[in-house]
């Protein structure tokens, strides 16, 4: 193996293990951690040439770092994107991808069902700068058409959406909003690049929280923006350099190691999630199950078209509202209560009182978050143990 980034002709698993690998002269096996904030130049002339861009090489850790670059190249190979820039968290990636192209007077559209910090960015922060934000029901194409009746600068969407795993038809929405001028940004965290490839469905930009399935073991925060070279040069590279949401080289290394096994972990988690969804659907104390892989999901057709499996998250509604949900959560002995997701450990959350407590009850009900709604992020434990834990916790309801 040379130290060139792995060509696209290799299989997925090969690219996940070796993509982007650049060995130092020491020929280390594992990717090196370049834990340095800066770089030095042999001569003043060399520094001049580096800053002029006529001599290749690193300048400063806020701009780029060799370990972070290995991660970016591995992600480019995974997503099929021309360029990738990583950030210190998923929200740094979402914020940069949305804010960088905008000017006062621009219009943005997004579904109402969004990851809660993404919603804050759109409904609270952007309007302060004279950006108009139009919210739609993500699965209603007529509402997208109405939003696109006037020029649109950018669209941010996620599918499956947080927290109840709604489906947005990425291709149909891209076809509607792109003629209005929109840059289509897809937050693909819930699906992961293994199950859904938004760039092939018309998205211009894909963003990730690497904190979730890419790290996969709950250790680091990180984010990534993937797009064409042209978009990166026009909107994102300078914004990231000068505003400074850089990813730590150490965290980049942990995420590189996480990617080496993501193709083993995510399918295993999907298999367990599907079994858990089926078991929950048959339980009398569960009034509703929302799993993208089940035939009874309201947007099943959309998910089946654009996702190759149902994903690692299951949403359910427990009988007895908030009290029932709390009893269930408090009775869990194996599955932890946590708002995180995409971890090797199974985690359960009550969105109405945690991630989605900021919005009103009416807004929550509109996006399907009832007082009894619980979201489970299915981990890597033995599935029978998870099923047994869920069954005994439902006894407490
Ligand atoms: C977690 C998450 C984010 C934010 O990522 P952080 O790494 O926590 O900043 C954004 N979007 C979705 C869908 C997420 O699940």
CSV table of N, CA, C and O and ligand atoms in Angstrom, one decimal, residues 89-91 115 118 158 187 189-190 209 211-212 221-222 341, ligand 1:
chain,number,residue,atom,x,y,z
A,89,UNK,N,-17.4,20.4,15.7
A,89,UNK,CA,-18.6,19.8,16.1
A,89,UNK,C,-19.6,19.7,14.9
A,89,UNK,O,-19.3,20.4,13.9
A,90,UNK,N,-20.6,18.9,15.0
A,90,UNK,CA,-21.6,18.9,14.0
A,90,UNK,C,-22.3,20.2,13.8
A,90,UNK,O,-22.6,20.7,12.7
A,91,UNK,N,-22.6,20.9,14.9
A,91,UNK,CA,-23.3,22.2,14.8
A,91,UNK,C,-22.4,23.3,14.1
A,91,UNK,O,-22.9,24.2,13.4
A,115,UNK,N,-33.3,18.9,13.9
A,115,UNK,CA,-32.4,18.8,15.1
A,115,UNK,C,-32.5,20.1,15.8
A,115,UNK,O,-32.5,21.2,15.2
A,118,UNK,N,-30.3,23.1,15.1
A,118,UNK,CA,-30.4,23.6,13.8
A,118,UNK,C,-31.7,24.5,13.7
A,118,UNK,O,-31.7,25.5,13.0
A,158,UNK,N,-33.2,17.5,6.8
A,158,UNK,CA,-32.7,16.2,7.2
A,158,UNK,C,-33.7,15.1,7.0
A,158,UNK,O,-34.9,15.4,7.1
A,187,UNK,N,-28.5,17.5,6.1
A,187,UNK,CA,-27.9,17.0,7.3
A,187,UNK,C,-28.2,15.5,7.3
A,187,UNK,O,-29.3,15.1,7.6
A,189,UNK,N,-27.0,13.0,9.2
A,189,UNK,CA,-26.5,12.3,10.4
A,189,UNK,C,-27.3,11.0,10.7
A,189,UNK,O,-26.7,10.0,10.9
A,190,UNK,N,-28.6,11.1,10.6
A,190,UNK,CA,-29.4,9.9,11.0
A,190,UNK,C,-29.3,8.8,10.1
A,190,UNK,O,-29.3,7.6,10.5
A,209,UNK,N,-22.6,15.4,11.8
A,209,UNK,CA,-22.0,15.4,13.1
A,209,UNK,C,-21.2,14.1,13.2
A,209,UNK,O,-21.8,13.0,13.2
A,211,UNK,N,-19.7,13.2,15.6
A,211,UNK,CA,-19.9,12.8,17.0
A,211,UNK,C,-20.7,11.5,17.1
A,211,UNK,O,-20.6,10.7,18.0
A,212,UNK,N,-21.6,11.3,16.1
A,212,UNK,CA,-22.6,10.2,16.2
A,212,UNK,C,-21.9,8.9,15.6
A,212,UNK,O,-21.0,8.4,16.2
A,221,UNK,N,-16.4,15.1,19.8
A,221,UNK,CA,-17.3,15.9,19.0
A,221,UNK,C,-16.5,16.2,17.7
A,221,UNK,O,-15.3,16.4,17.7
A,222,UNK,N,-17.3,16.3,16.6
A,222,UNK,CA,-16.7,16.7,15.3
A,222,UNK,C,-17.8,16.8,14.3
A,222,UNK,O,-18.9,16.4,14.5
A,341,UNK,N,-26.8,10.0,20.4
A,341,UNK,CA,-27.3,9.0,19.5
A,341,UNK,C,-26.1,8.5,18.7
A,341,UNK,O,-25.0,9.1,18.7
B,1,LIG,C1,-26.0,15.7,16.8
B,1,LIG,C2,-26.6,16.3,15.6
B,1,LIG,C3,-26.2,17.5,15.2
B,1,LIG,C4,-25.1,18.4,15.9
B,1,LIG,O1,-23.9,17.7,16.1
B,1,LIG,P1,-22.9,18.0,17.3
B,1,LIG,O2,-21.7,17.2,17.0
B,1,LIG,O3,-23.6,17.6,18.5
B,1,LIG,O4,-22.6,19.5,17.3
B,1,LIG,C5,-26.7,18.1,14.0
B,1,LIG,N1,-27.7,17.4,13.3
B,1,LIG,C6,-28.1,16.2,13.7
B,1,LIG,C7,-29.2,15.5,12.9
B,1,LIG,C8,-27.6,15.6,14.8
B,1,LIG,O5,-28.0,14.4,15.2
